PDB file of C-alpha atoms in Angstrom:
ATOM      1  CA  UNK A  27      -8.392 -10.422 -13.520  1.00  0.00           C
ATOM      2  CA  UNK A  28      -5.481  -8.485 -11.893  1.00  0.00           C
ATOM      3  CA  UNK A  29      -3.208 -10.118  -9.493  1.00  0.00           C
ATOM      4  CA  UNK A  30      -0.797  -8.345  -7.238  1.00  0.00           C
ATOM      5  CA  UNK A  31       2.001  -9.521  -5.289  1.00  0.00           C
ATOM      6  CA  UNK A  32       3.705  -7.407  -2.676  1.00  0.00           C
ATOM      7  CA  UNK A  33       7.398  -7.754  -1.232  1.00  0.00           C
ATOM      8  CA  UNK A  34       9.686  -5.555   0.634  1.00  0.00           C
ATOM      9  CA  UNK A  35       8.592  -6.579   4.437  1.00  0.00           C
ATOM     10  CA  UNK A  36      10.621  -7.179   7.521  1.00  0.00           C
ATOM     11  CA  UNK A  37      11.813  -6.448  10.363  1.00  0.00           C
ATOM     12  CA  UNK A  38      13.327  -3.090  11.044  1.00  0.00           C
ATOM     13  CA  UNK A  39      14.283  -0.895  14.542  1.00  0.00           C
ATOM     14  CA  UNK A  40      11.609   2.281  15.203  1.00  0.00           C
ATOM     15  CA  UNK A  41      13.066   4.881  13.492  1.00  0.00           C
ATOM     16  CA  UNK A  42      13.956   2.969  10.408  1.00  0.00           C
ATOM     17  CA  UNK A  43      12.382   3.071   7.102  1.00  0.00           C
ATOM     18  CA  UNK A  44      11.282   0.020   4.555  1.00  0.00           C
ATOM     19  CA  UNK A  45      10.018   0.108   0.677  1.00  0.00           C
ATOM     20  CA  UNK A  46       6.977  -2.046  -0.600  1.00  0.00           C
ATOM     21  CA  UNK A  47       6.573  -3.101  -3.691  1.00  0.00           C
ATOM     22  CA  UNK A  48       3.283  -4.454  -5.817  1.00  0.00           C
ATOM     23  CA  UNK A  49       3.646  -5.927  -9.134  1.00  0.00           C
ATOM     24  CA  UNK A  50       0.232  -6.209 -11.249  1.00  0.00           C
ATOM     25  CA  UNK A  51       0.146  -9.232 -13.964  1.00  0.00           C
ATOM     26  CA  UNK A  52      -3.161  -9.790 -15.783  1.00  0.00           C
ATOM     27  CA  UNK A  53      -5.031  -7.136 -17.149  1.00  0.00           C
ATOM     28  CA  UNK A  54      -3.567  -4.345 -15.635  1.00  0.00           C
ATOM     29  CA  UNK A  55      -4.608  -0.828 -16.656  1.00  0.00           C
ATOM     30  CA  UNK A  56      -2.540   2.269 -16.166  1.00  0.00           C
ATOM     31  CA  UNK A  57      -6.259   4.311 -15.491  1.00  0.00           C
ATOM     32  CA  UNK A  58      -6.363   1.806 -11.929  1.00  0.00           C
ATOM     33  CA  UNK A  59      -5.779   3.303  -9.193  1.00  0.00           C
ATOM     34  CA  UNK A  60      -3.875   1.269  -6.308  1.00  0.00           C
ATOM     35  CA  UNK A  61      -4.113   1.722  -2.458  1.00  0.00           C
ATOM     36  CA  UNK A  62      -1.780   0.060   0.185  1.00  0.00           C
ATOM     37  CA  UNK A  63      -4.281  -1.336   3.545  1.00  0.00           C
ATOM     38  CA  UNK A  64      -3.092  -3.276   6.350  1.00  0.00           C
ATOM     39  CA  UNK A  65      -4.644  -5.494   9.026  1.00  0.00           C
ATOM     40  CA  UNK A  66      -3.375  -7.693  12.329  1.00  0.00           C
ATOM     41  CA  UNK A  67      -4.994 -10.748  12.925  1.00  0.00           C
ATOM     42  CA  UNK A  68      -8.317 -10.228  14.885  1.00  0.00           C
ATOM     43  CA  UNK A  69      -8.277  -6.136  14.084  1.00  0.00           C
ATOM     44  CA  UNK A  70     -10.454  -4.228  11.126  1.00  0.00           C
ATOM     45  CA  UNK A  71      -8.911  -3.297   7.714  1.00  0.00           C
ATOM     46  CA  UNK A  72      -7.075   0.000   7.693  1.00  0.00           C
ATOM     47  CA  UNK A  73      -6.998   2.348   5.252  1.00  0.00           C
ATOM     48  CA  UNK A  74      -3.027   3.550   4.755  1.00  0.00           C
ATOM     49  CA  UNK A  75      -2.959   5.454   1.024  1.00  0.00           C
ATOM     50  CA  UNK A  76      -4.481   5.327  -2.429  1.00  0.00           C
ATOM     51  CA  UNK A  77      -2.947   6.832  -5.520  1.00  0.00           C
ATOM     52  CA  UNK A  78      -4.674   7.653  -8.982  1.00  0.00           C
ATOM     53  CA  UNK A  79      -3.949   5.819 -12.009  1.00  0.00           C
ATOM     54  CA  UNK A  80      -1.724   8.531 -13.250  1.00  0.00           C
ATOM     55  CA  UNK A  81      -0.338   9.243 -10.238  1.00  0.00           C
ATOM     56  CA  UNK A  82      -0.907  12.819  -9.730  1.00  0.00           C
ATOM     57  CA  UNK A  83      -3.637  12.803  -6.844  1.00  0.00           C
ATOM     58  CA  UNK A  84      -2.690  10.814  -3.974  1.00  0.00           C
ATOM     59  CA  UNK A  85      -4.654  10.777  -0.138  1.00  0.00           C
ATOM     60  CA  UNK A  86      -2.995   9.585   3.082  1.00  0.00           C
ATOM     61  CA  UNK A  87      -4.362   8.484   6.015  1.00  0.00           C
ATOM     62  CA  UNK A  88      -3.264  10.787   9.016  1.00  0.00           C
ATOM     63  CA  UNK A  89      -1.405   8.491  10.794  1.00  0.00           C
ATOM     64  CA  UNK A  90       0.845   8.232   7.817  1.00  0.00           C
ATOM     65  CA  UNK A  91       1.222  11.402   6.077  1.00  0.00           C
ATOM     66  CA  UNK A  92       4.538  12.886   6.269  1.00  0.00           C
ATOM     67  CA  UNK A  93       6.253   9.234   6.900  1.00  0.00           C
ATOM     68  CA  UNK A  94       4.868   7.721   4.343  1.00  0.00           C
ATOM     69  CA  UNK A  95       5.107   7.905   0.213  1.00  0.00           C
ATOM     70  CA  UNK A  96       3.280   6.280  -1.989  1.00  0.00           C
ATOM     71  CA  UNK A  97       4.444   6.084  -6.215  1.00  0.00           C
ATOM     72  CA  UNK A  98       3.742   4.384  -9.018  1.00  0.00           C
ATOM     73  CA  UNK A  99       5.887   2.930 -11.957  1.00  0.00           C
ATOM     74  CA  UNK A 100       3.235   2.280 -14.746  1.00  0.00           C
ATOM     75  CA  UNK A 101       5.983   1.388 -17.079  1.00  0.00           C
ATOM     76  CA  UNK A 102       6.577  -1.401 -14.749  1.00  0.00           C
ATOM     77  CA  UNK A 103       2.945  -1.951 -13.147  1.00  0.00           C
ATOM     78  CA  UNK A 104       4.434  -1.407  -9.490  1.00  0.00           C
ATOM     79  CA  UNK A 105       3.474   0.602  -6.834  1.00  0.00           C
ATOM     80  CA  UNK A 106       5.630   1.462  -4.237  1.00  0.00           C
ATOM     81  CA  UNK A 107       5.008   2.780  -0.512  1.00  0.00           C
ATOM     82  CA  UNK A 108       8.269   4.421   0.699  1.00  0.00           C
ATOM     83  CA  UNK A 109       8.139   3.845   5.041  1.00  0.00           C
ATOM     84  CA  UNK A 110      10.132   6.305   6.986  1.00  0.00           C
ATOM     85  CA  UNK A 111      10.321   7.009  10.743  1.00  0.00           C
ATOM     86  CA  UNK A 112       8.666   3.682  11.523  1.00  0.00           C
ATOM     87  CA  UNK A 113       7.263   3.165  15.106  1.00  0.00           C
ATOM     88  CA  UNK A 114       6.353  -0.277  16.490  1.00  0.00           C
ATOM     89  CA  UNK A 115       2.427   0.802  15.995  1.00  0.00           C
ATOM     90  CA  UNK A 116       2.965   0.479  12.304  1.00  0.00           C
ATOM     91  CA  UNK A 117       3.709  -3.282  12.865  1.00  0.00           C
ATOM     92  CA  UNK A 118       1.098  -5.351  10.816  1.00  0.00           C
ATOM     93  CA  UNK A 119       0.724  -6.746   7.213  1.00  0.00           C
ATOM     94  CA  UNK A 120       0.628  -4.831   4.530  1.00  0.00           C
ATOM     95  CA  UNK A 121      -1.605  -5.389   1.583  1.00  0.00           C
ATOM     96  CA  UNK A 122      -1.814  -4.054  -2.079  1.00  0.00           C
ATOM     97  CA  UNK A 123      -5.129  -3.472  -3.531  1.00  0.00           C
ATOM     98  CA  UNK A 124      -6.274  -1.881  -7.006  1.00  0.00           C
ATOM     99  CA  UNK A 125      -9.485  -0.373  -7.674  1.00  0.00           C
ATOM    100  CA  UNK A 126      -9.889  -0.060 -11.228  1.00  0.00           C
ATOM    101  CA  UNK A 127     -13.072   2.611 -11.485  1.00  0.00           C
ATOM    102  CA  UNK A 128     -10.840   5.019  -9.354  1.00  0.00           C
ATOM    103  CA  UNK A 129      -9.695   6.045  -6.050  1.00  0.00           C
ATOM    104  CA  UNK A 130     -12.588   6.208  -3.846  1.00  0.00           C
ATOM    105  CA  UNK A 131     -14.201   3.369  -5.480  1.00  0.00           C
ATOM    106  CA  UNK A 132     -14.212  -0.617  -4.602  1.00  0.00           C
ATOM    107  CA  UNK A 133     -10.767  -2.211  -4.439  1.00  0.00           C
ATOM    108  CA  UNK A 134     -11.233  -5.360  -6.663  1.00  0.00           C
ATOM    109  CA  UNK A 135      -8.332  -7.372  -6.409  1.00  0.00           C
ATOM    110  CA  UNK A 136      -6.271  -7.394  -3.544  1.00  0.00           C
ATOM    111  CA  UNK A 137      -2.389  -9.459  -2.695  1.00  0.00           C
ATOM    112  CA  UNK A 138      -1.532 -11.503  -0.406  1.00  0.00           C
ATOM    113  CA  UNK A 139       0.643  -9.325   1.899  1.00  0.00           C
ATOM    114  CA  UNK A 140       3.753  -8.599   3.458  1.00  0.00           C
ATOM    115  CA  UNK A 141       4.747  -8.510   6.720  1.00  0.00           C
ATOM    116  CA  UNK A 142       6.302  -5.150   8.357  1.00  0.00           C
ATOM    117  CA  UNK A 143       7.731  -5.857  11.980  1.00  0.00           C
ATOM    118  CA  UNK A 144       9.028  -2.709  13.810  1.00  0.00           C
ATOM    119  CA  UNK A 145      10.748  -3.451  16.589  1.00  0.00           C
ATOM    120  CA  UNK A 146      14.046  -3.045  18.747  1.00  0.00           C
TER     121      UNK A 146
END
């Protein structure tokens, strides 16, 4: 079991930029790779970014890329999604997922989420 908590939401004017954070506890695995998703109430799942285990391949959603980062700290089993240039569209929550058999593969464990607001 992996379990992943996220933190780093809030509110913030378009324009502005937040980080996200997911901590893994259990049996965490630097091979897993990790993906950020988010959802509004009522709306499908979306697909922001994944990242390998070692954190050399990465893959962005379009909507993202170029705002967005996504990193990894293995030494400290966090993940991090770096938000610039936010625009009110990107208001939702924000979940943390890993996949341990790889990128493209079923996300197994997921967090709870974290709420981004962009607004003026």
């Amino acid at each position: 079991q992996v379990q992943l908590v996220e933190s780093g939401g809030g509110l913030v004017q378009p324009g502005g930029s937040l980080r996200l954070s997911c901590t893994a506890s259990g049996e965490t695995s630097s091979t897993t790779a990790m993906g950020w998703f988010r959802q509004t109430p009522g709306k499908e799942r979306e697909f922001v970014v994944t990242i390998s285990g070692n954190g050399l391949s990465t893959y962005y959603t379009s909507s993202v890329r170029g705002r967005f980062t996504i990193s990894r700290d293995n030494t400290k089993n966090t993940v991090y999604l770096q938000m610039n240039n936010l625009k009110p569209k990107d208001t939702t929550v924000y979940y943390c997922a890993a996949a341990p058999r790889g990128m493209f593969r079923t996300y197994d464990y997921w967090g709870q989420g974290t709420e981004v607001t962009v607004s003026s």
